[in-house]
Amino acid sequence: MIHFVGAGPGAPDLITVRGARLLTMADVVIYAGSLVNPEVLALCSPYCEIHDSAGMTLEETVEVMREANDAGKDCVRLHTGDPALYGAIAEQMVELDRLGISYDVVPGVSSLFGAAAVLGTELTQPGVSQSLIITRAEGRTPVPEAEQLQLLASHQATMALFLSAGLLDQVQEELLAGGYEADTPAAIVYRATWPDEAVYRCTVGTLSECAREHEVSKTALIVIGDVLAKTGQRSKLYDPGFGHGYRSAKGGSTCA
């Protein structure tokens, strides 16, 4: 059996209980060595066979999985954050389906939510933004025409950019062309939840300058939007004047 497991954003104690349990039981672990905190591997048995996929191709990775499965061993494919976001698991699943090998997926804490925690912000706030756009800048990997950054920026919702820290000149230009004001709050979150995490707050108009100043070009998430200013309205859910199935209204509503 193959288990795709999300390792979380960095801190080893942010892996899920299920993911940790599977690591302790695994006979074979393939981990994304360029991204996963190696401290998580301390959960593995001393007899566990461990492979770093940083230097492996898809074919080599799948071959390790196939060999483990054929030998009746439990294999964990350990991805950073949550494997459903930029985890490249779909192509692995295609190959496992072709080989008739069973697998399951254990979700993890995404680096996006690690970044939100470090920033101390709620990504969706009443009256500010009720939508979150998760995307990446176009670099060596193309982006569909309808998902160009400039088009997505026109919504002016909260935006989180993965895999884009080295493209911030381009990112800044497209965000401004798409409709974000230059003074829209932004943040560069480097290695959220790792011991060396760093947060650099800036604006859309100063993103590239900020990245150069702090020499950030990879392993960082970019968050953009007015939610970073914490200017949202009070939610109706906890307003005394707003009744619902679990609580009766108490007097006049103070919600806008």
Tab-separated table of C-alpha atoms in Angstrom:
chain	number	residue	atom	x	y	z
A	1	MET	CA	0.000	0.000	0.000
A	2	ILE	CA	1.236	3.476	-0.874
A	3	HIS	CA	0.364	6.368	1.437
A	4	PHE	CA	0.731	9.945	0.175
A	5	VAL	CA	1.275	11.961	3.348
A	6	GLY	CA	1.398	15.714	3.858
A	7	ALA	CA	4.320	16.542	6.162
A	8	GLY	CA	3.004	20.009	7.002
A	9	PRO	CA	4.676	23.388	6.418
A	10	GLY	CA	7.933	22.738	8.254
A	11	ALA	CA	7.681	22.356	12.009
A	12	PRO	CA	7.867	18.591	12.677
A	13	ASP	CA	5.014	18.679	15.200
A	14	LEU	CA	2.611	20.054	12.581
A	15	ILE	CA	2.282	16.717	10.806
A	16	THR	CA	-1.126	15.109	11.422
A	17	VAL	CA	-1.562	12.307	13.939
A	18	ARG	CA	-2.461	9.926	11.100
A	19	GLY	CA	0.567	10.952	9.060
A	20	ALA	CA	2.866	10.474	12.058
A	21	ARG	CA	1.398	7.040	12.741
A	22	LEU	CA	1.955	5.939	9.147
A	23	LEU	CA	5.578	7.112	9.289
A	24	THR	CA	6.234	5.045	12.408
A	25	MET	CA	4.811	1.969	10.626
A	26	ALA	CA	6.409	2.502	7.209
A	27	ASP	CA	8.876	0.050	5.728
A	28	VAL	CA	9.830	2.471	2.946
A	29	VAL	CA	9.671	6.296	2.903
A	30	ILE	CA	10.249	8.519	-0.117
A	31	TYR	CA	10.453	12.148	0.978
A	32	ALA	CA	10.869	15.429	-0.875
A	33	GLY	CA	14.283	16.234	0.555
A	34	SER	CA	14.472	19.748	-0.861
A	35	LEU	CA	11.338	20.799	1.021
A	36	VAL	CA	10.403	18.437	3.874
A	37	ASN	CA	11.990	19.086	7.253
A	38	PRO	CA	14.255	16.043	7.825
A	39	GLU	CA	13.386	16.143	11.536
A	40	VAL	CA	10.058	14.550	10.594
A	41	LEU	CA	11.992	11.419	9.621
A	42	ALA	CA	12.831	10.888	13.300
A	43	LEU	CA	9.401	9.234	13.470
A	44	CYS	CA	10.576	6.447	11.168
A	45	SER	CA	11.727	3.070	12.400
A	46	PRO	CA	15.508	2.547	12.374
A	47	TYR	CA	14.820	-0.287	9.931
A	48	CYS	CA	12.928	1.933	7.504
A	49	GLU	CA	14.359	2.297	4.000
A	50	ILE	CA	14.481	6.036	3.231
A	51	HIS	CA	14.817	7.644	-0.209
A	52	ASP	CA	15.310	11.360	-0.929
A	53	SER	CA	13.313	12.150	-4.076
A	54	ALA	CA	15.104	15.484	-4.678
A	55	GLY	CA	17.417	13.795	-7.178
A	56	MET	CA	14.934	11.243	-8.499
A	57	THR	CA	12.727	11.258	-11.590
A	58	LEU	CA	9.059	10.294	-11.620
A	59	GLU	CA	9.968	6.916	-13.090
A	60	GLU	CA	12.550	6.231	-10.384
A	61	THR	CA	10.132	7.270	-7.652
A	62	VAL	CA	7.368	5.028	-8.961
A	63	GLU	CA	9.801	2.129	-9.312
A	64	VAL	CA	10.646	2.353	-5.590
A	65	MET	CA	6.912	2.334	-4.846
A	66	ARG	CA	6.355	-0.665	-7.112
A	67	GLU	CA	9.163	-2.644	-5.523
A	68	ALA	CA	7.847	-1.879	-2.038
A	69	ASN	CA	4.319	-2.866	-2.999
A	70	ASP	CA	5.460	-6.111	-4.667
A	71	ALA	CA	7.355	-7.012	-1.499
A	72	GLY	CA	4.255	-6.430	0.632
A	73	LYS	CA	5.752	-3.385	2.333
A	74	ASP	CA	4.019	-0.201	3.463
A	75	CYS	CA	5.409	2.812	1.610
A	76	VAL	CA	4.946	6.470	2.564
A	77	ARG	CA	5.415	9.144	-0.097
A	78	LEU	CA	6.066	12.191	2.070
A	79	HIS	CA	5.283	15.565	0.535
A	80	THR	CA	5.671	19.043	1.974
A	81	GLY	CA	2.580	20.933	3.199
A	82	ASP	CA	-0.557	19.364	1.786
A	83	PRO	CA	0.119	17.088	-1.186
A	84	ALA	CA	-2.945	18.360	-3.068
A	85	LEU	CA	-1.341	21.788	-3.598
A	86	TYR	CA	1.589	21.790	-6.047
A	87	GLY	CA	2.528	18.319	-4.822
A	88	ALA	CA	2.835	16.652	-8.250
A	89	ILE	CA	0.895	13.678	-6.907
A	90	ALA	CA	-1.549	13.388	-9.821
A	91	GLU	CA	1.141	12.073	-12.155
A	92	GLN	CA	2.223	9.532	-9.534
A	93	MET	CA	-1.365	8.390	-9.105
A	94	VAL	CA	-1.692	7.910	-12.866
A	95	GLU	CA	1.305	5.579	-12.829
A	96	LEU	CA	0.085	3.681	-9.763
A	97	ASP	CA	-3.339	3.249	-11.369
A	98	ARG	CA	-1.643	1.895	-14.479
A	99	LEU	CA	0.255	-0.612	-12.345
A	100	GLY	CA	-2.820	-1.556	-10.329
A	101	ILE	CA	-1.249	-0.414	-7.045
A	102	SER	CA	-3.538	0.847	-4.271
A	103	TYR	CA	-2.882	4.157	-2.516
A	104	ASP	CA	-4.501	6.672	-0.217
A	105	VAL	CA	-3.863	10.302	0.724
A	106	VAL	CA	-3.383	11.860	4.157
A	107	PRO	CA	-3.863	15.644	4.032
A	108	GLY	CA	-1.401	17.973	5.693
A	109	VAL	CA	-1.199	21.552	6.922
A	110	SER	CA	-0.388	23.646	3.858
A	111	SER	CA	2.402	26.198	3.973
A	112	LEU	CA	-0.343	28.682	3.072
A	113	PHE	CA	-2.000	28.162	6.441
A	114	GLY	CA	1.359	28.103	8.165
A	115	ALA	CA	1.973	31.521	6.608
A	116	ALA	CA	-1.444	32.818	7.693
A	117	ALA	CA	-0.699	31.703	11.243
A	118	VAL	CA	2.697	33.430	11.227
A	119	LEU	CA	1.077	36.581	9.820
A	120	GLY	CA	-1.665	36.446	12.453
A	121	THR	CA	-4.355	37.017	9.855
A	122	GLU	CA	-7.624	35.532	8.656
A	123	LEU	CA	-7.510	35.137	4.892
A	124	THR	CA	-11.269	35.717	4.510
A	125	GLN	CA	-12.794	38.636	6.382
A	126	PRO	CA	-16.341	40.072	6.192
A	127	GLY	CA	-16.525	43.206	4.087
A	128	VAL	CA	-12.948	42.798	2.826
A	129	SER	CA	-12.543	39.531	0.952
A	130	GLN	CA	-14.606	36.366	0.964
A	131	SER	CA	-12.463	34.642	-1.650
A	132	LEU	CA	-8.940	33.286	-1.749
A	133	ILE	CA	-7.052	32.796	-5.017
A	134	ILE	CA	-4.265	30.225	-4.836
A	135	THR	CA	-1.978	30.360	-7.834
A	136	ARG	CA	1.587	30.737	-9.092
A	137	ALA	CA	3.433	33.007	-11.482
A	138	GLU	CA	4.263	31.709	-14.925
A	139	GLY	CA	7.879	30.665	-15.178
A	140	ARG	CA	9.306	27.497	-16.700
A	141	THR	CA	5.957	25.844	-15.966
A	142	PRO	CA	3.268	27.526	-18.116
A	143	VAL	CA	-0.024	28.777	-16.705
A	144	PRO	CA	-3.322	28.365	-18.629
A	145	GLU	CA	-4.277	31.487	-20.579
A	146	ALA	CA	-7.432	32.043	-18.519
A	147	GLU	CA	-5.384	31.911	-15.296
A	148	GLN	CA	-2.828	34.579	-16.135
A	149	LEU	CA	-1.930	36.570	-13.039
A	150	GLN	CA	-3.160	39.842	-14.472
A	151	LEU	CA	-6.636	38.364	-15.049
A	152	LEU	CA	-6.820	36.851	-11.568
A	153	ALA	CA	-5.688	40.153	-10.047
A	154	SER	CA	-8.782	41.843	-11.455
A	155	HIS	CA	-10.857	40.171	-8.717
A	156	GLN	CA	-8.774	41.915	-6.028
A	157	ALA	CA	-9.525	39.058	-3.647
A	158	THR	CA	-6.972	37.699	-1.186
A	159	MET	CA	-4.244	36.003	-3.208
A	160	ALA	CA	-1.561	33.492	-2.263
A	161	LEU	CA	1.304	32.829	-4.641
A	162	PHE	CA	3.291	29.621	-4.458
A	163	LEU	CA	6.588	29.006	-6.269
A	164	SER	CA	6.894	32.653	-7.297
A	165	ALA	CA	9.455	34.259	-4.981
A	166	GLY	CA	12.055	34.349	-7.733
A	167	LEU	CA	9.711	36.073	-10.195
A	168	LEU	CA	8.579	39.091	-8.209
A	169	ASP	CA	9.482	41.735	-10.804
A	170	GLN	CA	7.068	40.006	-13.168
A	171	VAL	CA	4.539	39.351	-10.394
A	172	GLN	CA	4.480	42.982	-9.270
A	173	GLU	CA	3.981	44.236	-12.817
A	174	GLU	CA	1.092	41.852	-13.487
A	175	LEU	CA	-0.650	42.503	-10.171
A	176	LEU	CA	-0.580	46.265	-10.734
A	177	ALA	CA	-1.749	45.869	-14.335
A	178	GLY	CA	-4.580	43.651	-13.131
A	179	GLY	CA	-6.031	46.198	-10.730
A	180	TYR	CA	-4.396	45.919	-7.315
A	181	GLU	CA	-3.486	49.364	-5.991
A	182	ALA	CA	0.220	49.896	-5.347
A	183	ASP	CA	-0.444	50.363	-1.622
A	184	THR	CA	-2.352	47.064	-1.257
A	185	PRO	CA	-0.792	45.191	1.687
A	186	ALA	CA	1.456	42.257	0.829
A	187	ALA	CA	3.787	39.931	2.677
A	188	ILE	CA	6.661	37.638	1.811
A	189	VAL	CA	6.706	34.717	4.263
A	190	TYR	CA	9.968	32.789	4.163
A	191	ARG	CA	9.927	29.174	5.439
A	192	ALA	CA	6.833	29.522	7.611
A	193	THR	CA	7.019	27.507	10.879
A	194	TRP	CA	10.695	26.583	10.356
A	195	PRO	CA	13.227	27.814	12.971
A	196	ASP	CA	14.541	30.391	10.487
A	197	GLU	CA	11.118	31.669	9.368
A	198	ALA	CA	10.943	35.334	8.418
A	199	VAL	CA	8.102	37.699	7.534
A	200	TYR	CA	8.653	40.737	5.337
A	201	ARG	CA	5.629	43.017	5.105
A	202	CYS	CA	5.414	45.338	2.161
A	203	THR	CA	2.906	46.415	-0.513
A	204	VAL	CA	2.133	45.268	-4.017
A	205	GLY	CA	4.136	48.220	-5.294
A	206	THR	CA	7.242	47.261	-3.280
A	207	LEU	CA	7.194	43.449	-3.587
A	208	SER	CA	10.227	43.069	-5.828
A	209	GLU	CA	12.222	45.688	-3.924
A	210	CYS	CA	11.442	43.948	-0.626
A	211	ALA	CA	12.531	40.549	-1.961
A	212	ARG	CA	15.827	41.974	-3.227
A	213	GLU	CA	16.480	43.805	0.027
A	214	HIS	CA	16.069	40.616	2.056
A	215	GLU	CA	17.610	38.326	-0.582
A	216	VAL	CA	14.563	36.082	-0.863
A	217	SER	CA	14.237	34.145	-4.104
A	218	LYS	CA	12.790	30.770	-3.087
A	219	THR	CA	11.028	28.831	-0.315
A	220	ALA	CA	8.665	31.720	0.351
A	221	LEU	CA	4.937	32.280	0.007
A	222	ILE	CA	3.543	35.611	-1.179
A	223	VAL	CA	0.273	36.800	0.373
A	224	ILE	CA	-1.582	39.794	-1.043
A	225	GLY	CA	-4.739	41.568	0.042
A	226	ASP	CA	-6.446	44.016	2.346
A	227	VAL	CA	-7.039	41.216	4.885
A	228	LEU	CA	-3.437	41.795	5.970
A	229	ALA	CA	-4.535	45.159	7.360
A	230	LYS	CA	-7.176	43.449	9.555
A	231	THR	CA	-9.887	45.920	8.648
A	232	GLY	CA	-12.758	43.451	8.352
A	233	GLN	CA	-16.226	43.948	9.759
A	234	ARG	CA	-17.522	41.976	12.700
A	235	SER	CA	-18.996	38.648	11.596
A	236	LYS	CA	-22.705	38.038	11.946
A	237	LEU	CA	-22.139	34.542	13.359
A	238	TYR	CA	-21.202	35.781	16.846
A	239	ASP	CA	-23.229	38.999	16.870
A	240	PRO	CA	-25.820	38.976	19.703
A	241	GLY	CA	-28.480	40.318	17.352
A	242	PHE	CA	-28.018	37.523	14.810
A	243	GLY	CA	-29.992	34.396	15.605
A	244	HIS	CA	-29.392	30.970	14.134
A	245	GLY	CA	-30.112	27.302	14.808
A	246	TYR	CA	-27.964	27.222	17.946
A	247	ARG	CA	-28.711	30.633	19.480
A	248	SER	CA	-31.587	33.110	19.590
A	249	ALA	CA	-31.023	36.759	18.715
A	250	LYS	CA	-30.454	39.067	21.681
A	251	GLY	CA	-31.476	42.615	20.912
A	252	GLY	CA	-30.551	44.670	17.862
A	253	SER	CA	-27.778	43.621	15.532
A	254	THR	CA	-24.533	45.561	15.553
A	255	CYS	CA	-23.424	44.073	12.247
A	256	ALA	CA	-23.065	46.225	9.150
